[in-house]
Short mmCIF file of C-alpha atoms in Angstrom, two decimals:
data_model
loop_
_atom_site.label_atom_id
_atom_site.label_comp_id
_atom_site.label_asym_id
_atom_site.label_seq_id
_atom_site.Cartn_x
_atom_site.Cartn_y
_atom_site.Cartn_z
CA ASP U 91 -13.95 18.88 8.61
CA ILE U 92 -14.33 18.91 12.39
CA GLN U 93 -11.60 21.04 13.98
CA MET U 94 -10.21 19.88 17.33
CA THR U 95 -8.70 22.68 19.43
CA GLN U 96 -6.52 21.53 22.27
CA SER U 97 -5.35 23.68 25.17
CA PRO U 98 -2.90 24.45 26.47
CA SER U 99 -0.33 23.65 23.79
CA SER U 100 2.22 23.08 26.54
CA LEU U 101 2.41 23.12 30.31
CA SER U 102 5.00 22.71 33.04
CA ALA U 103 4.09 20.68 36.09
CA SER U 104 5.69 18.86 38.99
CA VAL U 105 5.46 15.23 40.02
CA GLY U 106 2.29 14.81 42.05
CA ASP U 107 0.44 17.70 40.40
CA ARG U 108 -3.07 17.37 39.02
CA VAL U 109 -3.06 18.17 35.31
CA THR U 110 -6.03 18.93 33.05
CA ILE U 111 -5.98 19.15 29.26
CA THR U 112 -8.95 20.38 27.24
CA CYS U 113 -10.11 19.56 23.74
CA ARG U 114 -12.92 21.45 22.00
CA ALA U 115 -14.65 20.25 18.85
CA SER U 116 -15.93 22.68 16.23
CA GLN U 117 -19.24 20.79 16.21
CA GLY U 118 -20.87 18.15 18.38
CA ILE U 119 -19.22 14.73 18.29
CA ARG U 120 -21.26 12.95 21.00
CA ASN U 121 -18.60 11.00 22.94
CA ASP U 122 -16.63 9.88 19.87
CA LEU U 123 -13.29 10.99 21.27
CA GLY U 124 -10.05 9.35 22.28
CA TRP U 125 -6.93 10.54 24.09
CA TYR U 126 -3.42 9.44 23.14
CA GLN U 127 -0.03 9.76 24.80
CA GLN U 128 3.14 10.03 22.72
CA LYS U 129 6.70 9.85 23.98
CA PRO U 130 9.70 10.91 21.87
CA GLU U 131 10.45 8.61 18.94
CA LYS U 132 7.46 6.41 19.79
CA ALA U 133 4.04 5.87 18.26
CA PRO U 134 1.02 7.30 20.07
CA LYS U 135 -0.56 5.05 22.68
CA ARG U 136 -4.27 5.11 23.45
CA LEU U 137 -5.28 6.10 26.97
CA ILE U 138 -9.00 6.79 26.69
CA TYR U 139 -11.78 5.90 24.23
CA GLY U 140 -15.42 6.88 24.16
CA ALA U 141 -14.41 10.12 25.94
CA SER U 142 -14.24 8.45 29.37
CA SER U 143 -13.41 4.73 29.09
CA LEU U 144 -9.95 3.75 30.27
CA GLN U 145 -7.89 1.61 27.90
CA SER U 146 -6.91 -1.72 29.44
CA GLY U 147 -3.54 -1.50 31.18
CA VAL U 148 -3.57 2.30 31.56
CA PRO U 149 -3.14 3.55 35.15
CA SER U 150 -6.27 4.79 36.88
CA ARG U 151 -4.73 8.23 37.49
CA PHE U 152 -5.76 8.99 33.90
CA SER U 153 -9.41 9.89 33.36
CA GLY U 154 -11.48 11.49 30.63
CA SER U 155 -14.77 13.35 30.64
CA GLY U 156 -17.03 15.37 28.41
CA SER U 157 -19.52 15.03 25.62
CA GLY U 158 -20.64 17.07 22.65
CA THR U 159 -18.00 19.72 22.05
CA GLU U 160 -15.89 19.94 25.22
CA PHE U 161 -13.69 17.23 26.63
CA THR U 162 -11.00 16.94 29.28
CA LEU U 163 -8.17 14.58 30.09
CA THR U 164 -7.10 14.62 33.72
CA ILE U 165 -4.00 13.13 35.30
CA SER U 166 -4.76 13.05 39.01
CA SER U 167 -1.18 12.81 40.25
CA LEU U 168 1.51 13.33 37.64
CA GLN U 169 4.23 10.68 37.60
CA PRO U 170 7.71 10.90 36.00
CA GLU U 171 6.67 8.57 33.17
CA ASP U 172 3.74 10.85 32.26
CA PHE U 173 5.92 13.58 30.79
CA ALA U 174 4.92 13.32 27.13
CA THR U 175 2.71 14.90 24.48
CA TYR U 176 -1.03 14.23 24.56
CA TYR U 177 -3.43 14.33 21.62
CA CYS U 178 -7.17 14.08 21.29
CA LEU U 179 -8.81 12.39 18.30
CA GLN U 180 -12.38 12.70 17.07
CA TYR U 181 -13.85 9.76 15.20
CA ASN U 182 -17.40 10.99 14.88
CA SER U 183 -17.08 11.72 11.17
CA TYR U 184 -14.63 11.57 8.29
CA PRO U 185 -12.02 12.84 7.98
CA LEU U 186 -10.88 11.78 11.42
CA THR U 187 -9.02 14.68 13.03
CA PHE U 188 -6.55 15.15 15.84
CA GLY U 189 -5.99 18.02 18.23
CA GLY U 190 -2.73 19.93 17.96
CA GLY U 191 -1.21 18.30 21.02
CA THR U 192 -0.28 19.30 24.58
CA LYS U 193 3.31 18.84 25.67
CA VAL U 194 3.62 18.15 29.40
CA GLU U 195 7.05 19.14 30.67
CA ILE U 196 8.81 18.93 33.99
CA LYS U 197 8.72 22.11 36.09
CA GLN A 186 -0.45 -10.18 20.25
CA VAL A 187 -1.15 -8.24 17.07
CA GLN A 188 1.72 -6.14 15.73
CA LEU A 189 2.00 -3.82 12.75
CA GLN A 190 5.21 -3.05 10.87
CA GLU A 191 5.69 -0.42 8.18
CA SER A 192 8.18 -0.90 5.35
CA GLY A 193 9.25 1.19 2.41
CA PRO A 194 11.81 3.73 1.22
CA GLY A 195 13.04 6.42 3.58
CA LEU A 196 13.94 8.86 0.82
CA VAL A 197 11.86 9.75 -2.20
CA LYS A 198 12.42 12.42 -4.84
CA PRO A 199 9.93 15.21 -5.48
CA SER A 200 7.20 14.38 -8.03
CA GLN A 201 7.72 10.65 -7.46
CA THR A 202 5.32 8.15 -5.89
CA LEU A 203 5.59 6.80 -2.36
CA SER A 204 4.70 3.18 -1.72
CA LEU A 205 4.55 1.86 1.84
CA THR A 206 3.39 -1.51 3.15
CA CYS A 207 2.10 -2.42 6.59
CA THR A 208 2.42 -6.07 7.56
CA VAL A 209 0.08 -7.39 10.22
CA SER A 210 1.34 -10.21 12.43
CA GLY A 211 -0.33 -12.09 15.28
CA GLY A 212 -3.81 -11.70 13.81
CA SER A 213 -5.80 -11.74 10.60
CA ILE A 214 -6.30 -8.65 8.48
CA SER A 215 -9.60 -10.20 7.37
CA SER A 216 -11.35 -9.56 10.68
CA GLY A 217 -14.59 -7.69 10.21
CA THR A 218 -13.98 -5.61 13.31
CA TYR A 219 -11.18 -3.37 12.02
CA TYR A 220 -10.27 -0.76 9.48
CA TRP A 221 -6.58 -0.65 8.54
CA THR A 222 -5.33 2.89 8.54
CA TRP A 223 -2.51 5.20 7.50
CA ILE A 224 -1.65 8.27 9.56
CA ARG A 225 1.25 10.67 9.20
CA GLN A 226 3.01 13.00 11.60
CA TYR A 227 4.75 16.10 10.37
CA PRO A 228 8.12 17.26 11.74
CA GLY A 229 6.22 19.91 13.71
CA LYS A 230 4.36 17.00 15.39
CA GLY A 231 0.86 17.49 13.92
CA LEU A 232 -1.00 14.25 13.15
CA GLU A 233 -3.01 13.75 9.95
CA TRP A 234 -5.33 10.86 9.14
CA ILE A 235 -4.64 9.77 5.54
CA GLY A 236 -7.21 7.05 5.00
CA CYS A 237 -8.26 3.51 5.75
CA ILE A 238 -9.33 0.24 4.20
CA PHE A 239 -11.59 -2.63 5.22
CA TYR A 240 -10.49 -6.18 4.36
CA SER A 241 -13.18 -6.25 1.63
CA GLY A 242 -11.54 -3.31 -0.10
CA ILE A 243 -13.85 -0.50 1.06
CA THR A 244 -11.79 2.66 1.47
CA TYR A 245 -12.12 6.13 2.96
CA PHE A 246 -9.67 8.95 2.35
CA ASN A 247 -8.91 12.39 3.69
CA PRO A 248 -10.29 14.87 1.11
CA SER A 249 -7.10 16.89 1.42
CA LEU A 250 -5.20 13.98 -0.17
CA LYS A 251 -7.92 12.17 -2.07
CA SER A 252 -6.64 12.92 -5.56
CA ARG A 253 -3.16 11.59 -4.74
CA VAL A 254 -3.74 8.64 -2.43
CA SER A 255 -4.77 5.04 -2.76
CA ILE A 256 -4.80 2.18 -0.26
CA SER A 257 -4.96 -1.50 -1.12
CA VAL A 258 -5.16 -4.72 0.88
CA ASP A 259 -3.72 -8.17 0.22
CA THR A 260 -5.41 -10.64 2.54
CA SER A 261 -3.23 -13.53 1.32
CA LYS A 262 -0.13 -11.70 2.55
CA ASN A 263 -1.88 -10.15 5.55
CA HIS A 264 -0.75 -6.67 4.62
CA PHE A 265 -2.08 -3.39 3.30
CA SER A 266 -0.36 -0.69 1.31
CA LEU A 267 -0.31 3.06 0.81
CA ARG A 268 0.42 4.80 -2.46
CA LEU A 269 0.88 8.58 -2.55
CA THR A 270 1.66 10.31 -5.83
CA SER A 271 3.16 13.65 -6.87
CA LEU A 272 5.24 14.04 -3.75
CA THR A 273 6.54 17.39 -2.51
CA ALA A 274 8.64 18.39 0.47
CA ALA A 275 5.38 18.97 2.35
CA ASP A 276 4.85 15.19 2.36
CA THR A 277 7.94 14.69 4.52
CA ALA A 278 6.67 13.00 7.68
CA VAL A 279 6.67 9.89 9.82
CA TYR A 280 4.11 7.51 8.36
CA TYR A 281 2.27 5.19 10.74
CA CYS A 282 -0.05 2.32 10.07
CA ALA A 283 -2.65 1.65 12.72
CA ARG A 284 -5.57 -0.63 13.46
CA TYR A 285 -8.91 1.14 13.84
CA VAL A 286 -11.58 -0.61 15.87
CA THR A 287 -14.94 -0.01 14.19
CA GLY A 288 -18.05 1.35 15.81
CA TYR A 289 -19.44 -2.17 16.17
CA SER A 290 -17.19 -2.42 19.21
CA ALA A 291 -17.40 -0.27 22.32
CA ASP A 292 -13.70 0.59 22.16
CA GLU A 293 -13.78 2.40 18.83
CA GLY A 294 -10.56 4.10 17.74
CA PHE A 295 -6.90 3.41 16.98
CA ASP A 296 -5.83 0.71 19.41
CA ILE A 297 -2.62 -0.61 17.83
CA TRP A 298 0.03 1.36 15.95
CA GLY A 299 3.14 0.45 14.03
CA ARG A 300 6.44 1.99 15.05
CA GLY A 301 6.33 4.43 12.15
CA THR A 302 8.71 5.07 9.26
CA LEU A 303 10.27 8.40 8.37
CA VAL A 304 9.81 9.41 4.75
CA THR A 305 11.84 12.34 3.48
CA VAL A 306 11.00 13.95 0.16
CA SER A 307 14.13 15.52 -1.25
CA SER A 308 16.16 15.58 -4.43
#
């Protein structure tokens, strides 16, 4: 199985801050990676697919980059509605696997 | 607008079998563009892919569950179902169904999720 290691597991930030979350794959996955946002008691919502393509309807302050084994999700200016948990997902090979999550909290 | 809705029991006894159904509305489950998927989320928040099915019946499963899991599809009812046997407390989780866009499309991945259903395994 491909292991997805996300860091940090949690972070505290203020509105307006630039936030970066990293996901590392245990082997190369090309750009077969997505990023998801989950709020309490809700299903995950896709933000990014193909490592860097923005899902329709998602604000442009979210961006993704990377290829191979290292990927990042960046929020350029954190907004109040962005406080949530973020997960990466690799879909390069079965079984599909998720990162452990990064909880973004208010400082 | 396509929507997915999970249904099934919220409480199951240890050693019993869990059966969940995901009903697809607003679109056809017989589209060749999607795999229909089950995912679960443990109380500690980790997400685990369980498996998926194509409308033709082709399935893929997580090896960690392969001996206990089956997924079926009923195109006439526009739904697909999960069956998980020999339950233990470790199977307690929120179970989601989701639509997976296949690699034939540029936007591969889980694009639509159900709201999820909590399944507790307890006597």
